[in-house]
Each structure stands twice: as C-alpha cells, then as structure tokens.
CSV table of C-alpha atoms in Angstrom, one decimal:
chain,number,residue,atom,x,y,z
A,1,MET,CA,38.7,123.9,120.8
A,2,PRO,CA,41.7,125.9,119.0
A,3,GLN,CA,44.6,124.8,120.8
A,4,LYS,CA,45.6,128.3,121.0
A,5,ILE,CA,42.9,129.7,123.7
A,6,LEU,CA,44.3,125.9,125.6
A,7,ASN,CA,47.6,126.6,125.6
A,8,THR,CA,46.2,129.5,127.7
A,9,VAL,CA,44.5,127.0,130.0
A,10,LYS,CA,46.0,127.6,133.2
A,11,ARG,CA,46.2,123.5,134.3
A,12,PRO,CA,46.3,123.4,137.7
A,13,ASP,CA,49.8,122.7,139.7
A,14,ARG,CA,50.1,119.0,140.5
A,15,SER,CA,53.6,118.3,141.3
A,16,PRO,CA,54.5,116.5,145.2
A,17,THR,CA,56.3,120.4,146.0
A,18,ALA,CA,52.3,122.2,144.6
A,19,ARG,CA,50.8,119.5,147.0
A,20,TYR,CA,52.9,120.1,150.0
A,21,ARG,CA,52.1,124.2,149.5
A,22,HIS,CA,48.5,123.7,149.7
A,23,GLN,CA,49.1,121.5,152.0
A,24,ASP,CA,50.9,123.8,154.7
A,25,ARG,CA,48.4,126.6,153.4
A,26,ILE,CA,45.7,124.2,154.9
A,27,TRP,CA,47.7,124.3,158.2
A,28,ARG,CA,49.0,127.2,158.9
A,29,LEU,CA,44.8,128.0,158.0
A,30,ASN,CA,43.4,125.9,160.3
A,31,ALA,CA,46.3,127.0,163.5
A,32,ALA,CA,45.3,130.5,162.6
A,33,ARG,CA,41.9,129.6,163.6
A,34,TRP,CA,42.3,127.6,166.3
A,35,ARG,CA,44.6,130.2,168.0
A,36,GLN,CA,41.2,132.6,167.5
A,37,GLU,CA,40.1,130.1,169.0
A,38,LEU,CA,42.7,129.7,171.9
A,39,LEU,CA,42.1,134.0,171.9
A,40,LEU,CA,38.6,133.8,172.9
A,41,LEU,CA,38.9,131.7,175.7
A,42,LEU,CA,42.2,133.7,177.3
A,43,LEU,CA,39.7,136.6,176.6
A,44,SER,CA,37.0,134.8,178.2
A,45,ALA,CA,38.8,134.5,181.6
A,46,VAL,CA,39.5,138.0,182.3
A,47,PRO,CA,36.0,139.1,184.1
A,48,GLY,CA,36.6,135.7,186.0
A,49,GLY,CA,40.5,136.7,187.0
A,50,VAL,CA,39.0,140.0,188.0
A,51,LEU,CA,36.6,138.4,190.3
A,52,PHE,CA,39.2,136.0,192.1
A,53,MET,CA,41.8,139.3,192.1
A,54,LEU,CA,38.6,141.3,193.7
A,55,GLY,CA,38.3,138.2,196.1
A,56,GLY,CA,35.7,136.3,194.8
A,57,ALA,CA,35.7,132.5,195.2
A,58,ILE,CA,37.8,130.6,192.6
A,59,SER,CA,35.1,128.4,191.9
A,60,TRP,CA,32.6,132.0,190.5
A,61,ALA,CA,35.2,133.3,189.0
A,62,ILE,CA,35.3,129.8,186.3
A,63,ALA,CA,31.9,129.7,186.6
A,64,LEU,CA,31.8,133.7,184.8
A,65,THR,CA,34.6,132.5,183.0
A,66,PHE,CA,32.9,129.5,181.1
A,67,ALA,CA,29.8,132.2,180.9
A,68,CYS,CA,31.4,134.8,178.8
A,69,TYR,CA,33.2,132.0,176.5
A,70,ALA,CA,29.2,130.5,176.0
A,71,LEU,CA,27.8,133.6,175.6
A,72,SER,CA,30.1,134.2,172.3
A,73,LEU,CA,30.2,130.8,171.1
A,74,LEU,CA,26.2,131.9,171.0
A,75,TYR,CA,26.1,135.0,169.1
A,76,ARG,CA,28.4,133.9,167.0
A,77,LEU,CA,26.2,130.9,166.5
A,78,MET,CA,23.0,133.8,166.3
A,79,ARG,CA,25.7,135.5,163.2
A,80,LEU,CA,25.9,132.6,162.1
A,81,ALA,CA,21.9,131.0,161.3
A,82,ARG,CA,21.4,135.2,159.7
A,83,ASN,CA,24.8,134.3,157.8
A,84,VAL,CA,22.8,130.8,156.8
A,85,ARG,CA,19.7,133.1,156.0
A,86,ARG,CA,21.0,135.5,153.9
A,87,GLN,CA,23.3,132.4,152.1
A,88,PHE,CA,26.1,133.1,152.9
A,89,THR,CA,27.5,136.2,151.6
A,90,GLY,CA,30.1,135.4,151.3
A,91,GLN,CA,32.0,137.0,153.9
A,92,THR,CA,35.1,135.1,155.2
A,93,THR,CA,34.8,133.7,159.6
A,94,TYR,CA,37.2,132.6,161.1
A,95,GLY,CA,36.9,130.0,164.3
A,96,LEU,CA,34.9,127.1,165.1
A,97,THR,CA,32.1,129.4,162.8
A,98,GLY,CA,34.3,130.2,160.2
A,99,LEU,CA,34.9,126.2,160.0
A,100,ILE,CA,31.0,125.8,159.6
A,101,GLN,CA,30.3,127.8,157.2
A,102,ASP,CA,33.4,127.1,155.4
A,103,ARG,CA,31.9,123.1,155.7
A,104,GLN,CA,28.5,124.0,154.8
A,105,ARG,CA,29.8,125.9,151.5
A,106,ARG,CA,31.6,123.4,150.6
A,107,VAL,CA,28.2,121.0,150.7
A,108,ARG,CA,25.5,123.4,149.4
A,109,ALA,CA,27.9,123.7,146.4
A,110,SER,CA,27.9,119.6,145.9
A,111,TRP,CA,24.5,119.8,146.4
A,112,VAL,CA,24.0,122.6,143.5
A,113,ARG,CA,26.2,120.8,140.9
A,114,ARG,CA,24.1,117.5,141.6
A,115,GLN,CA,21.3,119.7,141.8
A,116,ARG,CA,22.6,121.1,137.6
A,117,LYS,CA,23.9,117.5,136.8
A,118,LEU,CA,20.7,116.4,137.5
A,119,VAL,CA,18.6,118.7,135.9
A,120,ASP,CA,20.3,118.5,133.3
A,121,LEU,CA,20.7,114.6,132.0
A,122,LEU,CA,16.4,115.0,132.6
A,123,LYS,CA,16.4,118.1,130.4
A,124,ARG,CA,18.4,116.0,127.5
A,125,TYR,CA,16.4,112.8,128.0
A,126,HIS,CA,13.6,114.4,127.6
A,127,ARG,CA,14.1,116.3,124.4
A,128,SER,CA,16.0,112.4,123.6
A,129,ALA,CA,12.2,110.6,124.1
A,130,MET,CA,10.5,114.1,122.7
A,131,SER,CA,12.9,113.0,119.6
A,132,VAL,CA,12.5,110.1,119.0
A,133,PRO,CA,10.9,108.9,115.2
A,134,ASP,CA,8.1,106.6,117.9
A,135,ALA,CA,4.9,106.8,119.3
A,136,MET,CA,5.5,106.6,123.3
A,137,VAL,CA,3.2,106.9,126.1
A,138,VAL,CA,3.2,106.3,129.7
A,139,LEU,CA,0.0,105.3,131.3
A,140,SER,CA,-1.1,104.8,134.5
A,141,PRO,CA,-2.4,101.7,135.8
A,142,LEU,CA,-6.2,102.9,135.8
A,143,ARG,CA,-4.4,103.8,132.0
A,144,GLU,CA,-4.3,107.2,131.9
A,145,ILE,CA,-1.8,109.5,130.3
A,146,GLU,CA,1.0,110.7,131.9
A,147,TRP,CA,3.3,112.0,129.6
A,148,LEU,CA,3.6,111.6,125.7
A,149,ASN,CA,6.8,112.8,122.9
A,150,ASP,CA,5.5,114.6,119.5
A,151,ALA,CA,5.4,112.3,118.2
A,152,ALA,CA,2.2,110.3,119.6
A,153,CYS,CA,0.4,114.2,118.9
A,154,ASP,CA,1.3,113.3,115.3
A,155,LEU,CA,1.2,109.5,114.5
A,156,LEU,CA,-1.9,108.0,117.3
A,157,ASN,CA,-4.4,111.4,116.9
A,158,LEU,CA,-3.2,113.1,121.1
A,159,THR,CA,-2.5,116.6,122.5
A,160,GLN,CA,-0.8,117.3,125.0
A,161,ASN,CA,-3.9,118.6,126.6
A,162,ASP,CA,-4.8,114.8,127.0
A,163,VAL,CA,-2.5,114.2,130.1
A,164,GLY,CA,-4.2,112.5,132.5
A,165,LEU,CA,-7.1,112.0,130.4
A,166,ARG,CA,-8.0,107.5,129.7
A,167,ILE,CA,-6.4,106.9,126.1
A,168,ASP,CA,-8.8,104.0,126.0
A,169,ASN,CA,-11.5,107.3,125.9
A,170,LEU,CA,-9.2,109.4,123.5
A,171,ILE,CA,-8.7,106.3,120.8
A,172,ARG,CA,-12.0,105.3,120.2
A,173,ASN,CA,-10.9,102.0,117.9
A,174,PRO,CA,-12.6,98.9,119.1
A,175,THR,CA,-9.7,96.5,117.9
A,176,PHE,CA,-7.5,99.2,120.3
A,177,VAL,CA,-10.1,99.1,123.3
A,178,ASN,CA,-10.4,95.1,123.2
A,179,TRP,CA,-5.8,94.8,122.8
A,180,LEU,CA,-6.1,96.9,126.2
A,181,GLY,CA,-9.0,95.5,128.0
A,182,GLU,CA,-7.2,91.8,126.2
A,183,GLY,CA,-4.0,92.9,129.0
A,184,ALA,CA,-1.7,94.2,125.9
A,185,SER,CA,1.4,93.2,127.3
A,186,GLY,CA,4.0,91.2,125.1
A,187,ARG,CA,1.4,91.3,122.1
A,188,VAL,CA,1.0,93.5,118.9
A,189,LEU,CA,-1.2,95.2,117.9
A,190,GLU,CA,-1.5,96.3,113.7
A,191,PHE,CA,-3.5,98.8,113.0
A,192,GLN,CA,-4.6,101.9,111.1
A,193,SER,CA,-3.8,105.7,112.6
A,194,PRO,CA,-6.8,107.0,113.9
A,195,GLY,CA,-5.6,110.8,113.0
A,196,ASP,CA,-4.8,109.2,109.1
A,197,GLU,CA,-6.2,105.3,107.7
A,198,HIS,CA,-3.2,105.8,105.1
A,199,ARG,CA,-1.0,105.6,107.9
A,200,ALA,CA,-0.7,101.7,109.3
A,201,LEU,CA,1.1,101.1,112.8
A,202,ASN,CA,2.3,98.7,114.8
A,203,LEU,CA,2.0,98.5,119.1
A,204,ARG,CA,3.0,96.8,121.2
A,205,MET,CA,3.1,97.4,125.6
A,206,GLU,CA,6.0,97.2,127.8
A,207,PRO,CA,5.8,97.7,131.6
A,208,TYR,CA,7.5,101.5,133.2
A,209,GLY,CA,7.8,101.1,136.7
A,210,GLU,CA,6.6,99.5,138.9
A,211,ASP,CA,2.6,99.7,137.9
A,212,ARG,CA,2.8,101.6,134.9
A,213,SER,CA,3.2,101.2,131.2
A,214,LEU,CA,4.7,102.6,128.3
A,215,LEU,CA,2.9,102.2,125.1
A,216,ILE,CA,5.2,102.5,121.8
A,217,GLY,CA,3.9,103.1,119.0
A,218,ARG,CA,5.4,102.7,115.2
A,219,ASP,CA,4.8,103.7,111.7
A,220,VAL,CA,5.0,100.5,109.6
A,221,THR,CA,3.1,101.7,106.6
A,222,ALA,CA,6.5,102.1,103.9
A,223,LEU,CA,7.5,98.2,105.5
A,224,TYR,CA,3.6,97.4,104.5
A,225,ARG,CA,4.0,99.9,101.4
A,226,LEU,CA,6.7,97.6,100.0
A,227,GLN,CA,5.7,94.3,100.9
A,228,GLY,CA,2.5,95.0,99.4
A,229,VAL,CA,4.9,95.1,96.2
A,230,ARG,CA,6.6,92.4,96.2
A,231,GLN,CA,3.6,91.0,97.0
A,232,ASP,CA,1.7,92.1,93.4
A,233,PHE,CA,5.2,91.2,91.9
A,234,VAL,CA,5.1,87.6,93.3
A,235,ALA,CA,1.5,87.3,92.4
A,236,ASN,CA,2.3,88.6,89.4
A,237,VAL,CA,5.2,87.0,88.3
A,238,SER,CA,3.4,83.5,89.4
A,239,HIS,CA,0.3,84.4,87.2
A,240,GLU,CA,2.4,84.8,84.4
A,241,LEU,CA,4.7,82.0,84.7
A,242,ARG,CA,1.7,79.5,84.6
A,243,THR,CA,0.0,79.0,81.1
A,244,PRO,CA,4.4,78.9,80.1
A,245,LEU,CA,4.7,76.2,82.3
A,246,THR,CA,1.2,74.2,81.4
A,247,VAL,CA,1.6,74.6,78.4
A,248,LEU,CA,5.4,72.8,78.5
A,249,ALA,CA,4.1,70.1,80.9
A,250,GLY,CA,1.0,68.9,77.9
A,251,TYR,CA,4.0,69.1,75.0
A,252,LEU,CA,6.5,66.9,77.8
A,253,GLU,CA,3.3,64.1,78.5
A,254,THR,CA,2.6,63.8,75.0
A,255,LEU,CA,6.7,63.8,74.1
A,256,LEU,CA,6.6,60.7,76.8
A,257,ASP,CA,2.9,59.0,75.6
A,258,SER,CA,4.7,58.8,72.2
A,259,GLU,CA,8.7,57.5,73.5
A,260,GLU,CA,8.0,54.1,72.6
A,261,ASP,CA,11.5,53.2,73.9
A,262,THR,CA,11.2,53.9,77.8
A,263,GLN,CA,14.6,52.5,79.0
A,264,GLY,CA,16.7,55.3,76.3
A,265,GLU,CA,18.1,58.1,77.0
A,266,MET,CA,15.4,60.1,75.6
A,267,PHE,CA,12.9,59.0,77.1
A,268,ARG,CA,14.7,59.9,80.9
A,269,ILE,CA,15.6,63.2,79.3
A,270,LEU,CA,11.5,63.5,78.9
A,271,THR,CA,10.7,61.6,82.1
A,272,ASN,CA,13.6,64.5,83.7
A,273,MET,CA,12.1,67.5,82.6
A,274,HIS,CA,8.4,66.8,83.5
A,275,GLN,CA,8.5,66.4,86.9
A,276,GLN,CA,11.2,69.4,86.8
A,277,SER,CA,8.1,71.5,84.8
A,278,GLU,CA,5.5,69.2,87.7
A,279,ARG,CA,7.8,70.7,91.2
A,280,MET,CA,7.7,74.3,88.9
A,281,ARG,CA,3.7,74.5,88.8
A,282,ARG,CA,3.9,73.6,92.2
A,283,ILE,CA,6.5,76.5,93.7
A,284,VAL,CA,3.9,78.7,91.2
A,285,GLU,CA,0.3,77.2,92.7
A,286,ASP,CA,2.0,77.4,97.0
A,287,LEU,CA,3.3,81.3,96.0
A,288,LEU,CA,-0.1,82.1,94.4
A,289,LEU,CA,-2.0,80.0,97.4
A,290,LEU,CA,0.7,82.2,99.6
A,291,SER,CA,0.0,85.5,98.1
A,292,ARG,CA,-3.9,84.5,99.2
A,293,LEU,CA,-3.0,84.6,101.9
A,294,GLU,CA,-0.8,87.5,102.8
A,295,THR,CA,-3.1,89.9,101.1
A,296,SER,CA,-6.6,89.2,102.1
A,297,ARG,CA,-8.4,88.8,105.0
A,298,PRO,CA,-10.8,85.7,106.3
A,299,ASP,CA,-14.1,86.6,105.7
A,300,GLU,CA,-15.9,85.0,108.9
A,301,GLU,CA,-18.6,83.9,106.5
A,302,TYR,CA,-15.8,81.0,106.0
A,303,PHE,CA,-15.9,79.9,109.3
A,304,GLU,CA,-17.9,77.1,110.4
A,305,SER,CA,-17.4,74.6,112.9
A,306,ILE,CA,-15.1,71.5,112.1
A,307,ASP,CA,-15.8,67.7,113.1
A,308,MET,CA,-12.2,68.0,113.6
A,309,ARG,CA,-11.9,63.9,114.7
A,310,SER,CA,-13.4,63.6,110.5
A,311,LEU,CA,-11.1,65.6,109.4
A,312,LEU,CA,-8.1,63.6,111.5
A,313,GLU,CA,-8.4,60.6,110.0
A,314,THR,CA,-9.1,62.1,106.0
A,315,VAL,CA,-5.5,63.7,107.2
A,316,ALA,CA,-4.1,60.3,108.8
A,317,HIS,CA,-5.4,57.9,106.5
A,318,ASP,CA,-3.8,60.1,103.1
A,319,ALA,CA,-0.3,60.0,105.0
A,320,GLN,CA,-0.9,56.3,105.0
A,321,LEU,CA,-1.0,56.3,101.6
A,322,LEU,CA,2.3,58.8,101.2
A,323,SER,CA,4.7,56.5,103.3
A,324,GLY,CA,3.3,53.7,101.0
A,325,ALA,CA,5.9,50.5,101.2
A,326,GLU,CA,7.4,52.5,104.0
A,327,GLN,CA,4.6,51.5,106.7
A,328,HIS,CA,4.9,54.2,109.3
A,329,GLN,CA,2.7,53.9,111.8
A,330,ILE,CA,-0.2,56.9,112.1
A,331,GLN,CA,-2.2,56.5,115.3
A,332,LEU,CA,-4.1,59.6,116.2
A,333,GLU,CA,-5.3,61.0,119.3
A,334,VAL,CA,-8.6,62.7,119.3
A,335,ASP,CA,-10.8,64.2,121.7
A,336,PRO,CA,-14.0,63.4,119.0
A,337,GLY,CA,-16.4,65.6,121.1
A,338,LEU,CA,-13.7,68.7,120.0
A,339,TRP,CA,-14.3,70.9,117.4
A,340,LEU,CA,-13.2,74.2,115.6
A,341,ILE,CA,-14.7,77.4,114.7
A,342,GLY,CA,-12.4,77.5,111.0
A,343,ILE,CA,-12.0,77.3,107.4
A,344,LEU,CA,-12.3,73.8,106.7
A,345,ARG,CA,-10.5,74.3,103.6
A,346,GLU,CA,-6.7,76.6,105.0
A,347,LEU,CA,-7.0,73.7,107.9
A,348,HIS,CA,-7.2,70.5,105.7
A,349,SER,CA,-3.7,72.4,104.1
A,350,ALA,CA,-2.1,73.5,106.8
A,351,LEU,CA,-2.2,69.9,108.7
A,352,SER,CA,-1.7,68.2,106.1
A,353,ASN,CA,1.6,69.6,105.7
A,354,LEU,CA,2.5,69.3,109.0
A,355,VAL,CA,1.9,65.9,109.1
A,356,PHE,CA,3.0,64.6,105.6
A,357,ASN,CA,6.4,66.8,106.8
A,358,ALA,CA,6.5,64.0,109.2
A,359,VAL,CA,6.2,61.5,106.9
A,360,LYS,CA,9.0,62.7,104.8
A,361,TYR,CA,11.8,63.3,107.7
A,362,THR,CA,10.9,59.4,109.5
A,363,PRO,CA,13.0,56.1,108.3
A,364,GLY,CA,10.5,53.6,106.8
A,365,GLY,CA,9.1,52.0,110.3
A,366,GLY,CA,8.0,55.0,112.6
A,367,THR,CA,5.2,56.2,114.5
A,368,ILE,CA,4.0,59.0,113.5
A,369,THR,CA,1.6,60.7,116.2
A,370,ILE,CA,-1.7,63.4,115.9
A,371,ARG,CA,-3.4,64.8,118.5
A,372,TRP,CA,-6.4,66.7,119.6
A,373,TYR,CA,-6.8,67.8,122.5
A,374,GLN,CA,-8.1,70.5,124.6
A,375,ASN,CA,-5.3,72.4,127.3
A,376,GLU,CA,-5.9,73.1,130.9
A,377,LYS,CA,-6.6,76.6,129.3
A,378,GLY,CA,-9.0,75.3,127.8
A,379,GLN,CA,-7.5,75.5,123.9
A,380,PRO,CA,-8.2,73.6,121.7
A,381,VAL,CA,-4.1,71.8,120.8
A,382,PHE,CA,-2.7,70.3,117.8
A,383,GLU,CA,0.1,68.2,117.0
A,384,SER,CA,1.9,66.0,114.9
A,385,GLN,CA,4.3,63.8,116.6
A,386,ASP,CA,7.6,61.7,114.7
A,387,THR,CA,10.5,60.1,115.5
A,388,GLY,CA,11.9,61.7,112.9
A,389,ILE,CA,15.5,62.6,112.5
A,390,GLY,CA,14.8,65.2,113.9
A,391,ILE,CA,15.6,69.1,113.4
A,392,GLU,CA,19.2,70.9,114.9
A,393,PRO,CA,17.8,74.4,117.2
A,394,ARG,CA,19.4,76.5,114.9
A,395,HIS,CA,17.5,76.1,111.2
A,396,ILE,CA,13.6,75.7,114.0
A,397,PRO,CA,13.4,80.1,114.3
A,398,ARG,CA,13.5,79.3,110.7
A,399,LEU,CA,11.5,76.6,109.7
A,400,THR,CA,8.8,78.7,108.9
A,401,GLU,CA,10.2,81.1,106.3
A,402,ARG,CA,10.2,80.8,102.5
A,403,PHE,CA,12.1,78.7,100.7
A,404,TYR,CA,14.6,78.2,103.8
A,405,ARG,CA,15.5,74.3,103.5
A,406,ILE,CA,17.6,72.5,106.4
A,407,ASP,CA,19.0,69.8,103.6
A,408,VAL,CA,18.4,71.2,99.8
A,409,ALA,CA,19.1,67.7,98.6
A,410,ARG,CA,16.9,65.9,100.8
A,411,SER,CA,13.9,68.6,99.7
A,412,ARG,CA,14.2,68.7,96.0
A,413,THR,CA,14.6,64.8,96.3
A,414,ARG,CA,11.9,64.4,98.0
A,415,GLY,CA,9.2,67.3,95.7
A,416,GLY,CA,9.4,69.7,98.5
A,417,THR,CA,9.3,73.5,97.2
A,418,GLY,CA,10.0,75.1,100.3
A,419,LEU,CA,6.6,77.0,100.4
A,420,GLY,CA,5.0,74.5,102.5
A,421,LEU,CA,5.5,75.6,106.7
A,422,ALA,CA,5.7,79.2,105.4
A,423,ILE,CA,1.9,78.5,104.1
A,424,VAL,CA,1.4,77.2,107.4
A,425,LYS,CA,2.5,79.7,109.8
A,426,HIS,CA,0.0,82.2,107.8
A,427,VAL,CA,-3.5,80.1,107.8
A,428,ILE,CA,-2.8,79.4,111.1
A,429,LEU,CA,-2.3,83.4,111.5
A,430,ARG,CA,-5.7,83.9,110.2
A,431,HIS,CA,-6.6,81.3,112.7
A,432,ASP,CA,-5.2,83.0,116.1
A,433,ALA,CA,-3.7,80.0,116.2
A,434,LYS,CA,0.2,79.4,117.6
A,435,LEU,CA,2.9,77.4,116.7
A,436,ASP,CA,5.4,75.3,118.6
A,437,ILE,CA,8.3,74.0,117.4
A,438,THR,CA,10.2,71.0,119.7
A,439,SER,CA,12.8,68.6,117.8
A,440,GLN,CA,16.1,66.2,118.9
A,441,LEU,CA,18.4,64.9,116.7
A,442,ASN,CA,18.0,62.0,115.8
A,443,GLN,CA,15.2,61.6,118.4
A,444,GLY,CA,12.1,63.3,116.6
A,445,SER,CA,9.8,66.5,116.2
A,446,VAL,CA,6.8,67.8,117.8
A,447,PHE,CA,4.3,70.8,115.8
A,448,ARG,CA,2.4,72.1,118.0
A,449,VAL,CA,-0.5,73.9,117.0
A,450,THR,CA,-2.9,76.4,119.7
A,451,PHE,CA,-6.3,77.7,118.9
A,452,PRO,CA,-7.3,80.4,120.9
A,453,ALA,CA,-10.2,79.4,123.2
A,454,SER,CA,-13.2,81.3,121.7
A,455,ARG,CA,-11.9,78.7,118.7
A,456,ALA,CA,-13.7,76.2,119.8
A,457,GLU,CA,-17.0,73.9,120.4
A,458,ARG,CA,-17.7,71.2,122.1
A,459,HIS,CA,-20.5,68.6,120.5
A,460,ASN,CA,-22.2,65.2,122.4
A,461,SER,CA,-19.7,62.1,121.6
A,462,PRO,CA,-20.0,58.7,122.6
A,463,SER,CA,-16.5,59.4,124.5
A,464,LEU,CA,-13.9,62.3,125.4
A,465,THR,CA,-11.4,60.8,124.4
A,466,ALA,CA,-10.4,58.7,121.5
A,467,GLY,CA,-7.9,55.3,121.9
A,468,MET,CA,-4.6,54.5,120.0
A,469,LYS,CA,-5.8,54.0,116.2
A,470,ASN,CA,-3.6,52.9,113.3
A,471,ALA,CA,-5.1,54.4,110.7
A,472,GLN,CA,-5.3,51.8,107.2
C-alpha cells in the first residue's frame, strides 16, 4: 500500500485521555439507560398510587405497580424477540432491552467474524491441497474415496465423480490391490500410472484422522530416468574399462614372471601395479553386477528351494580359509530343516559378503557366529555376529551406499571396493527382505537379514536345530 494512502487512514487515538473519554461515554450511556429504567418503574407506580389514594389497600397498590412494570417488561421482551427475528434492524433501544440487544449484537458479530475467518481458512487450505503436485486421496475405513485433488485425477486416472466409490474398484492393478489388502500403512509401493504406463508412481499410505487414511502419490518418472542414465553410464564405462584392464593385468603378470630379482625396486613397483590393476578390475566387476541388479527384475524361474545349511556351511568354510593365520572362530547355529526360496547365486554372494566383512574387521582369535532360524512371526532370519571393532552409530545409515567407507585406508589395505554392502542391499531387496544393522564400538556388530515368511520351506530333518559347530 503506498505511503500516501497509509497517511490518510485514521488511526484510533490510544492516549490515556482518549481512553478516559471513551470510558466516560460508556458510563454516561449506562447511567442514561438506568435512569430510563427507574423512570419506567416510577410510571408503573402511578396507577398503584391512584388506587391507594382512592382508598384501596397498600398491598393492592404495590401489586398493581409491579403488574404494570411486569407488563412493560413483557412488552419489551416481545419487541426484543421481534427484533431478533428481524435480525436487528439497527434501531437503538434503551433500557434493559437495549442492554440485551447490545450484548447479542456483539456476540453475533463475533460469531460472524469467526465463521468468516474459518470459511476463509478452509478455502485457502482447499486451494493449497488442490494445487499440490502430489496426488492426495482421503479414504474411508472401507477404502471409499472421500476427497481427492487435481493431481490424483491426473496421476491415478480418477475423476471428482469417483467420490464415494471404492478405490480398489477403480484401480484394478493387482499389485496395488494386494498392497492395500496387506496393509499399506508404512510401506511404499512403486508402480506404473493407471492412465499412462510411461509414468512411474511412488505411493504411500498415512493415517488421517481417527480411522481414515491419506493416500499420497508422487510422480518419480524424472527420477527414474536420471537413475537410468546413471546406470547406463556406469554400465557402459565399466564394460569399456574391462578390456584394457585385462590387457594391462596380463602384461603386468608377464613382466612379473620375467623379473628375476624378486627383491629389487622394479619387482616391487610391478607388484604394486598388478595389485592396483586387480583392485580396479574387481571394482569394474562389482559395478557391472550392481548395474545388473538395479536394472533387471528377478525372474521367477531362477528362484529355487535352497538348502541353507549346506549353503552356510560352504560360506563358513570359505570364511575360515579367509581367516588364515588369524584363526578366527567361525560358529554355526543353523536350523537344518528351514529352507529358503531364492536365487542361490545371489544369496551366496550377499551372505558371503556379510560373513567375510565380519572376518576382515574382527581381530585375530575373535568369534564370528552365523545363525539361521525362524522367528516368532514365521520369518526366516540370517544373522552374522562378530566380536570385532564395531561401527559408530552415525555411520550405520550410510553403510549400504556406494563407495562409502568408514576407514578408507583400512578398506584399501584389505582390498575392499566399497560396493559390497550396496550389492548386498540390492540382493536383499530382490528377495523382499530387510537388512538391520546393530553395532557397538569395540564390542562387535550384528548384520540381520529378515526374509518374508512366504519364502520359508520346511523339509524333514533329523533335528530341528544344529548345535554349535566350528567350521574346519
């Protein structure tokens, strides 16, 4: 607002003198009203006085006086009711009726202001919710649509006429229907938009009110495209690096074999070059594997019933070989009758990675315990527990990121690529499992993988649990 216009606005005088004048006017107005009321009472006493002067009893005179006053009050109350029905014509009324009307005007004006403010707030909230780019749908306990915004109409192929209908009757995608039926709260669903198969959606369900739910959908098509570009770039670069690295490693091996002085400077340089080329080759191989895990979906034909006791015995044996002279104690606690439906090659890679990490980061003579059991919910659980150096809590959320290392120098010394746990995470996701990590510094860590109960199988076994066993 321009300053010139602001200067023309008359602001109320809030000085002590002005407040005193305002209070004085109110007092005078109230005094005038009460004088009018007293005058009305005196006028009501006139008929009683006349009756008393004509020889009537004083009790009859008093009764006549109050009867006249009561009739005047009744008349004013009737007029007040008429004014209320007419919703206040604005005429000024004095006396008791004026006080009541004034108070009612104030209450009504305050109520109208609050109602207008609430309506304006609701309109602004409605406009804001309708303009949100994410789909928002309010669902009843029966999954009926109670409200939806414009983005929901666009992303979920719904219309405002669908209010009152069950959403699972409108979106017939089996994945979506199963997601709702299994309890969508707290779980994220990614699937194609019903109206456009080229759009990828990210759905989640949040509690809304006492018994309602809020379905929120986000268009993640652009994010998926960026991820696709990144994955293609990594895959292409890794593929192009594989051949020159293989050639380089071959020449270095030839030079090492031809070097006669194994204690000389040249031999040390060639050995270091060969080690680094091998490390680079492992990084390329891990990048290619990670790219394949990210871009391809697991084919059901590769899933099979896996004898986990046999698999974990192999992993424990390999871990003992990796331990070598450090003589770690590798222990198995396995339920031999519990099998798992999964992809053998991927599970062997992921579980081996977890156990081998435990060996690498546990001092010599430490204990690594491998567990395989079924919890109280019927879910198969794999655990790798060690007595190693532990992990600080601030590092745990980022452990499965690519190339994230807690101690870079230590990881390079032990030949790590920084991609192992990222590969583990994607293998676990492909098996609908969840990875939990708990750790305490200088006390050890526990890596726990929980699989869905639907992937468990029971096979006849001589015993339900295997005792503690040292892998030889």
